[in-house]
PDB file of C-alpha atoms in Angstrom:
ATOM      1  CA  MET A  24     114.535  46.282 170.511  1.00 35.00           C
ATOM      2  CA  THR A  25     111.963  43.895 171.913  1.00 35.00           C
ATOM      3  CA  THR A  26     112.837  41.040 174.191  1.00 39.00           C
ATOM      4  CA  THR A  27     111.586  37.503 174.484  1.00 40.00           C
ATOM      5  CA  GLU A  28     110.900  36.537 178.067  1.00 39.00           C
ATOM      6  CA  SER A  29     110.023  33.413 179.973  1.00 40.00           C
ATOM      7  CA  PRO A  30     107.111  33.184 182.397  1.00 39.00           C
ATOM      8  CA  ALA A  31     107.757  34.980 185.656  1.00 39.00           C
ATOM      9  CA  THR A  32     109.995  33.242 188.108  1.00 42.00           C
ATOM     10  CA  SER A  33     108.966  32.534 191.652  1.00 39.00           C
ATOM     11  CA  ARG A  34     110.628  35.781 192.715  1.00 48.00           C
ATOM     12  CA  GLY A  35     108.731  37.847 190.155  1.00 50.00           C
ATOM     13  CA  ARG A  36     111.584  38.121 187.661  1.00 63.00           C
ATOM     14  CA  ARG A  37     111.602  37.173 184.017  1.00 80.00           C
ATOM     15  CA  ILE A  38     114.477  35.621 182.123  1.00 86.00           C
ATOM     16  CA  VAL A  39     115.303  37.779 179.122  1.00 85.00           C
ATOM     17  CA  TRP A  40     116.486  35.421 176.399  1.00 90.00           C
ATOM     18  CA  ARG A  41     117.058  37.758 173.486  1.00 92.00           C
ATOM     19  CA  TRP A  42     120.458  39.422 173.199  1.00 95.00           C
ATOM     20  CA  ARG A  43     120.846  43.046 172.113  1.00 95.00           C
ATOM     21  CA  VAL A  44     123.628  44.138 169.787  1.00 96.00           C
ATOM     22  CA  VAL A  45     125.334  45.827 172.733  1.00 95.00           C
ATOM     23  CA  ASP A  46     125.201  42.562 174.681  1.00 96.00           C
ATOM     24  CA  ILE A  47     127.022  40.758 171.878  1.00 97.00           C
ATOM     25  CA  LEU A  48     129.613  43.507 171.536  1.00 97.00           C
ATOM     26  CA  VAL A  49     130.402  43.745 175.242  1.00 97.00           C
ATOM     27  CA  ALA A  50     130.458  39.977 175.694  1.00 97.00           C
ATOM     28  CA  SER A  51     132.877  39.769 172.771  1.00 98.00           C
ATOM     29  CA  VAL A  52     135.132  42.412 174.308  1.00 97.00           C
ATOM     30  CA  ILE A  53     135.136  40.513 177.603  1.00 98.00           C
ATOM     31  CA  GLY A  54     135.922  37.248 175.855  1.00 98.00           C
ATOM     32  CA  VAL A  55     138.772  38.653 173.773  1.00 98.00           C
ATOM     33  CA  ALA A  56     140.293  40.576 176.698  1.00 98.00           C
ATOM     34  CA  ALA A  57     140.084  37.497 178.913  1.00 98.00           C
ATOM     35  CA  GLY A  58     141.639  35.430 176.133  1.00 97.00           C
ATOM     36  CA  LEU A  59     144.666  37.706 176.130  1.00 97.00           C
ATOM     37  CA  VAL A  60     144.948  37.242 179.891  1.00 97.00           C
ATOM     38  CA  PHE A  61     144.811  33.498 179.280  1.00 97.00           C
ATOM     39  CA  VAL A  62     147.669  33.792 176.780  1.00 96.00           C
ATOM     40  CA  LEU A  63     149.873  35.440 179.398  1.00 96.00           C
ATOM     41  CA  TRP A  64     148.879  32.942 182.080  1.00 97.00           C
ATOM     42  CA  ASN A  65     149.573  29.977 179.777  1.00 96.00           C
ATOM     43  CA  THR A  66     153.268  30.539 180.435  1.00 94.00           C
ATOM     44  CA  GLY A  67     153.079  32.538 183.663  1.00 95.00           C
ATOM     45  CA  TYR A  68     151.593  29.638 185.614  1.00 95.00           C
ATOM     46  CA  GLU A  69     154.464  27.245 184.822  1.00 95.00           C
ATOM     47  CA  LEU A  70     156.804  28.226 187.659  1.00 96.00           C
ATOM     48  CA  PRO A  71     154.254  28.345 190.507  1.00 97.00           C
ATOM     49  CA  SER A  72     152.661  25.173 189.155  1.00 97.00           C
ATOM     50  CA  ALA A  73     155.962  23.318 189.335  1.00 96.00           C
ATOM     51  CA  GLY A  74     156.392  24.393 192.951  1.00 96.00           C
ATOM     52  CA  LEU A  75     152.911  23.280 193.943  1.00 97.00           C
ATOM     53  CA  LYS A  76     153.383  19.912 192.248  1.00 95.00           C
ATOM     54  CA  VAL A  77     156.423  19.287 194.418  1.00 97.00           C
ATOM     55  CA  LEU A  78     154.670  20.361 197.617  1.00 97.00           C
ATOM     56  CA  LEU A  79     151.472  18.407 196.963  1.00 97.00           C
ATOM     57  CA  PRO A  80     150.662  16.681 193.663  1.00 97.00           C
ATOM     58  CA  GLY A  81     147.335  17.985 192.415  1.00 98.00           C
ATOM     59  CA  ALA A  82     147.638  21.302 194.244  1.00 98.00           C
ATOM     60  CA  GLN A  83     148.482  22.975 190.929  1.00 97.00           C
ATOM     61  CA  GLY A  84     144.716  23.127 190.550  1.00 98.00           C
ATOM     62  CA  LEU A  85     144.846  26.180 192.823  1.00 98.00           C
ATOM     63  CA  LEU A  86     146.077  28.131 189.791  1.00 98.00           C
ATOM     64  CA  VAL A  87     143.332  27.271 187.301  1.00 98.00           C
ATOM     65  CA  GLY A  88     140.957  30.015 188.441  1.00 98.00           C
ATOM     66  CA  VAL A  89     142.660  32.509 186.156  1.00 98.00           C
ATOM     67  CA  TRP A  90     141.394  30.478 183.193  1.00 98.00           C
ATOM     68  CA  LEU A  91     137.841  30.468 184.542  1.00 98.00           C
ATOM     69  CA  PHE A  92     137.015  34.115 185.189  1.00 98.00           C
ATOM     70  CA  ALA A  93     135.812  34.970 181.673  1.00 98.00           C
ATOM     71  CA  GLY A  94     132.587  33.006 181.995  1.00 98.00           C
ATOM     72  CA  VAL A  95     131.713  34.275 185.448  1.00 98.00           C
ATOM     73  CA  LEU A  96     132.458  37.896 184.580  1.00 98.00           C
ATOM     74  CA  GLY A  97     130.553  37.691 181.313  1.00 98.00           C
ATOM     75  CA  GLY A  98     127.584  36.087 183.017  1.00 97.00           C
ATOM     76  CA  ILE A  99     127.445  38.707 185.753  1.00 97.00           C
ATOM     77  CA  ILE A 100     127.684  41.643 183.353  1.00 97.00           C
ATOM     78  CA  ILE A 101     125.492  40.480 180.457  1.00 96.00           C
ATOM     79  CA  ARG A 102     122.925  38.585 182.549  1.00 96.00           C
ATOM     80  CA  LYS A 103     121.503  36.665 179.618  1.00 96.00           C
ATOM     81  CA  PRO A 104     121.346  32.902 179.110  1.00 97.00           C
ATOM     82  CA  GLY A 105     124.481  31.748 177.334  1.00 97.00           C
ATOM     83  CA  ALA A 106     126.664  34.700 178.344  1.00 98.00           C
ATOM     84  CA  ALA A 107     128.968  32.685 180.608  1.00 98.00           C
ATOM     85  CA  LEU A 108     129.410  29.998 177.970  1.00 98.00           C
ATOM     86  CA  PHE A 109     129.957  32.524 175.173  1.00 98.00           C
ATOM     87  CA  THR A 110     132.618  34.570 176.941  1.00 98.00           C
ATOM     88  CA  GLU A 111     134.543  31.577 178.314  1.00 98.00           C
ATOM     89  CA  LEU A 112     134.528  29.806 174.962  1.00 98.00           C
ATOM     90  CA  LEU A 113     135.565  32.941 173.082  1.00 98.00           C
ATOM     91  CA  ALA A 114     138.452  33.459 175.501  1.00 98.00           C
ATOM     92  CA  ALA A 115     139.527  29.864 174.849  1.00 98.00           C
ATOM     93  CA  VAL A 116     139.357  30.478 171.094  1.00 97.00           C
ATOM     94  CA  VAL A 117     141.653  33.498 171.436  1.00 97.00           C
ATOM     95  CA  SER A 118     144.074  31.474 173.551  1.00 96.00           C
ATOM     96  CA  ALA A 119     144.115  28.650 171.009  1.00 96.00           C
ATOM     97  CA  LEU A 120     144.518  30.965 167.999  1.00 95.00           C
ATOM     98  CA  VAL A 121     147.432  32.852 169.530  1.00 94.00           C
ATOM     99  CA  GLY A 122     148.969  29.504 170.367  1.00 88.00           C
ATOM    100  CA  ASN A 123     149.463  27.438 173.490  1.00 91.00           C
ATOM    101  CA  GLN A 124     150.702  24.039 174.564  1.00 89.00           C
ATOM    102  CA  TRP A 125     147.250  22.417 174.531  1.00 93.00           C
ATOM    103  CA  GLY A 126     146.184  23.178 170.965  1.00 92.00           C
ATOM    104  CA  PRO A 127     142.575  22.614 169.863  1.00 94.00           C
ATOM    105  CA  LEU A 128     141.702  20.882 173.145  1.00 96.00           C
ATOM    106  CA  THR A 129     141.696  24.378 174.644  1.00 96.00           C
ATOM    107  CA  LEU A 130     138.284  24.798 173.016  1.00 97.00           C
ATOM    108  CA  VAL A 131     136.989  21.723 174.814  1.00 97.00           C
ATOM    109  CA  SER A 132     138.181  23.180 178.108  1.00 97.00           C
ATOM    110  CA  GLY A 133     136.523  26.515 177.362  1.00 97.00           C
ATOM    111  CA  LEU A 134     133.261  24.820 176.491  1.00 98.00           C
ATOM    112  CA  VAL A 135     133.204  22.664 179.623  1.00 98.00           C
ATOM    113  CA  GLN A 136     134.279  25.459 181.970  1.00 98.00           C
ATOM    114  CA  GLY A 137     131.731  27.854 180.489  1.00 98.00           C
ATOM    115  CA  LEU A 138     128.983  25.285 180.927  1.00 98.00           C
ATOM    116  CA  GLY A 139     130.001  24.782 184.547  1.00 98.00           C
ATOM    117  CA  ALA A 140     129.435  28.465 185.306  1.00 98.00           C
ATOM    118  CA  GLU A 141     126.354  28.667 183.087  1.00 98.00           C
ATOM    119  CA  LEU A 142     124.554  25.843 184.861  1.00 98.00           C
ATOM    120  CA  VAL A 143     124.963  27.550 188.231  1.00 98.00           C
ATOM    121  CA  LEU A 144     123.521  30.819 186.893  1.00 98.00           C
ATOM    122  CA  LEU A 145     120.677  28.837 185.346  1.00 97.00           C
ATOM    123  CA  ALA A 146     120.000  27.200 188.718  1.00 97.00           C
ATOM    124  CA  PHE A 147     119.290  30.706 190.052  1.00 96.00           C
ATOM    125  CA  LEU A 148     117.174  31.452 186.944  1.00 94.00           C
ATOM    126  CA  TYR A 149     119.512  34.310 186.030  1.00 94.00           C
ATOM    127  CA  GLY A 150     117.836  36.318 188.758  1.00 92.00           C
ATOM    128  CA  SER A 151     120.349  36.597 191.616  1.00 94.00           C
ATOM    129  CA  TRP A 152     123.729  38.270 191.310  1.00 94.00           C
ATOM    130  CA  ARG A 153     124.899  38.344 194.895  1.00 96.00           C
ATOM    131  CA  VAL A 154     128.456  37.444 195.709  1.00 97.00           C
ATOM    132  CA  HIS A 155     127.598  33.892 196.762  1.00 98.00           C
ATOM    133  CA  VAL A 156     126.126  33.193 193.316  1.00 98.00           C
ATOM    134  CA  ALA A 157     129.315  34.393 191.638  1.00 98.00           C
ATOM    135  CA  ILE A 158     131.376  32.225 193.992  1.00 98.00           C
ATOM    136  CA  LEU A 159     129.213  29.194 193.218  1.00 98.00           C
ATOM    137  CA  ALA A 160     129.486  29.898 189.475  1.00 98.00           C
ATOM    138  CA  GLY A 161     133.261  30.022 189.791  1.00 98.00           C
ATOM    139  CA  ALA A 162     133.231  26.797 191.793  1.00 98.00           C
ATOM    140  CA  GLY A 163     131.020  25.188 189.143  1.00 98.00           C
ATOM    141  CA  ALA A 164     133.453  26.191 186.420  1.00 98.00           C
ATOM    142  CA  GLY A 165     136.303  24.838 188.527  1.00 98.00           C
ATOM    143  CA  LEU A 166     134.593  21.501 189.112  1.00 98.00           C
ATOM    144  CA  ALA A 167     133.687  21.079 185.442  1.00 98.00           C
ATOM    145  CA  GLY A 168     137.179  22.076 184.354  1.00 98.00           C
ATOM    146  CA  ALA A 169     138.803  19.697 186.829  1.00 98.00           C
ATOM    147  CA  ILE A 170     136.747  16.741 185.601  1.00 98.00           C
ATOM    148  CA  ASN A 171     137.672  17.635 182.028  1.00 98.00           C
ATOM    149  CA  ASP A 172     141.376  17.855 182.927  1.00 97.00           C
ATOM    150  CA  LEU A 173     141.303  14.545 184.767  1.00 97.00           C
ATOM    151  CA  VAL A 174     139.835  12.864 181.689  1.00 97.00           C
ATOM    152  CA  LEU A 175     142.063  14.544 179.088  1.00 95.00           C
ATOM    153  CA  TRP A 176     145.352  15.090 180.879  1.00 95.00           C
ATOM    154  CA  TYR A 177     145.447  13.016 184.053  1.00 96.00           C
ATOM    155  CA  ALA A 178     143.830   9.762 183.026  1.00 94.00           C
ATOM    156  CA  GLY A 179     144.938   6.993 185.348  1.00 93.00           C
ATOM    157  CA  ALA A 180     145.915   9.345 188.187  1.00 96.00           C
ATOM    158  CA  ASP A 181     145.700   7.837 191.655  1.00 97.00           C
ATOM    159  CA  THR A 182     142.897   8.658 194.069  1.00 97.00           C
ATOM    160  CA  PRO A 183     144.821  11.126 196.291  1.00 98.00           C
ATOM    161  CA  PHE A 184     145.810  13.173 193.234  1.00 98.00           C
ATOM    162  CA  VAL A 185     142.247  13.197 191.915  1.00 98.00           C
ATOM    163  CA  ILE A 186     140.843  14.375 195.245  1.00 98.00           C
ATOM    164  CA  VAL A 187     143.470  17.081 195.740  1.00 98.00           C
ATOM    165  CA  TYR A 188     143.099  18.311 192.174  1.00 98.00           C
ATOM    166  CA  LEU A 189     139.307  18.436 192.318  1.00 98.00           C
ATOM    167  CA  VAL A 190     139.273  20.313 195.624  1.00 98.00           C
ATOM    168  CA  SER A 191     142.028  22.694 194.497  1.00 98.00           C
ATOM    169  CA  CYS A 192     140.244  23.557 191.245  1.00 98.00           C
ATOM    170  CA  VAL A 193     136.942  24.189 193.007  1.00 98.00           C
ATOM    171  CA  ILE A 194     138.612  26.454 195.574  1.00 98.00           C
ATOM    172  CA  SER A 195     140.518  28.317 192.868  1.00 98.00           C
ATOM    173  CA  GLY A 196     137.384  28.733 190.772  1.00 98.00           C
ATOM    174  CA  ALA A 197     135.383  29.991 193.741  1.00 98.00           C
ATOM    175  CA  VAL A 198     137.994  32.512 194.898  1.00 98.00           C
ATOM    176  CA  ILE A 199     139.720  33.714 191.727  1.00 98.00           C
ATOM    177  CA  ALA A 200     136.985  33.308 189.120  1.00 98.00           C
ATOM    178  CA  GLY A 201     134.000  33.740 191.442  1.00 98.00           C
ATOM    179  CA  LEU A 202     134.865  36.327 194.059  1.00 98.00           C
ATOM    180  CA  GLY A 203     137.497  37.913 191.824  1.00 98.00           C
ATOM    181  CA  SER A 204     135.069  38.439 188.939  1.00 98.00           C
ATOM    182  CA  TRP A 205     132.395  39.794 191.279  1.00 98.00           C
ATOM    183  CA  LEU A 206     134.834  42.387 192.665  1.00 98.00           C
ATOM    184  CA  LEU A 207     136.039  43.241 189.168  1.00 97.00           C
ATOM    185  CA  TRP A 208     132.472  43.739 187.982  1.00 97.00           C
ATOM    186  CA  LYS A 209     131.819  46.037 190.951  1.00 96.00           C
ATOM    187  CA  ALA A 210     134.867  48.106 190.058  1.00 95.00           C
ATOM    188  CA  ILE A 211     133.831  48.358 186.389  1.00 94.00           C
ATOM    189  CA  ALA A 212     130.251  49.284 187.312  1.00 94.00           C
ATOM    190  CA  ARG A 213     131.472  52.159 189.485  1.00 93.00           C
ATOM    191  CA  THR A 214     133.085  53.759 186.420  1.00 92.00           C
ATOM    192  CA  GLY A 215     129.693  54.055 184.696  1.00 90.00           C
ATOM    193  CA  ALA A 216     130.801  51.840 181.805  1.00 89.00           C
ATOM    194  CA  LEU A 217     127.885  49.459 182.374  1.00 91.00           C
ATOM    195  CA  ASN A 218     125.057  51.987 182.545  1.00 90.00           C
ATOM    196  CA  ARG A 219     123.339  50.364 179.566  1.00 87.00           C
ATOM    197  CA  PHE A 220     123.100  47.110 181.501  1.00 88.00           C
ATOM    198  CA  ALA A 221     121.086  46.033 184.526  1.00 86.00           C
ATOM    199  CA  SER A 222     124.435  45.090 186.042  1.00 88.00           C
ATOM    200  CA  GLY A 223     125.418  48.747 186.020  1.00 85.00           C
ATOM    201  CA  ARG A 224     122.189  50.281 187.286  1.00 76.00           C
ATOM    202  CA  GLY A 225     122.194  49.322 190.944  1.00 58.00           C
ATOM    203  CA  THR A 226     120.480  45.953 190.547  1.00 48.00           C
ATOM    204  CA  ALA A 227     123.555  43.867 191.191  1.00 43.00           C
ATOM    205  CA  ASP A 228     122.754  42.779 194.707  1.00 49.00           C
ATOM    206  CA  VAL A 229     119.227  41.513 194.159  1.00 44.00           C
TER     207      VAL A 229
END
């Protein structure tokens, strides 16, 4: 299958825009699997969240990274424009269809969080996959998700809460979704499951 590419980047790479069938299939598997993780975390986060709220209102944002990893992992593995958005949004769709306490607004969260990660990968022209890029993508998803939450769920919150929540979400996104997804991708790549992808052929650190 042919690919449609952009002009060469400053580092001599080209952005491959066209998705292969295998890209769509694997991205879909990632999105659905992540969505099932989301379903479990939708209830699993309640107890630790309650404890963090008591200790420091807004610190419950430290737990949101679990809902952000789909986009970062999908972006790292597929390495095509739109992969982070696709996988995060699909995971949100699965979570909403199975049922959760947020209903259709889950799709809004998935869209915003996926865009947060996607914009960071775009900033690197989809050409660098080092750990710091994954961490920044996770942080971007966390920041975007936090802003969305503050608008939808915490409107009117006081300034200390807003600051703590924003910082907590960014940290959680960077560590859990960013670093966590990068380590998970490394582990998957070592199994040989990604040999049909650049992400599985020793090009991950360039």
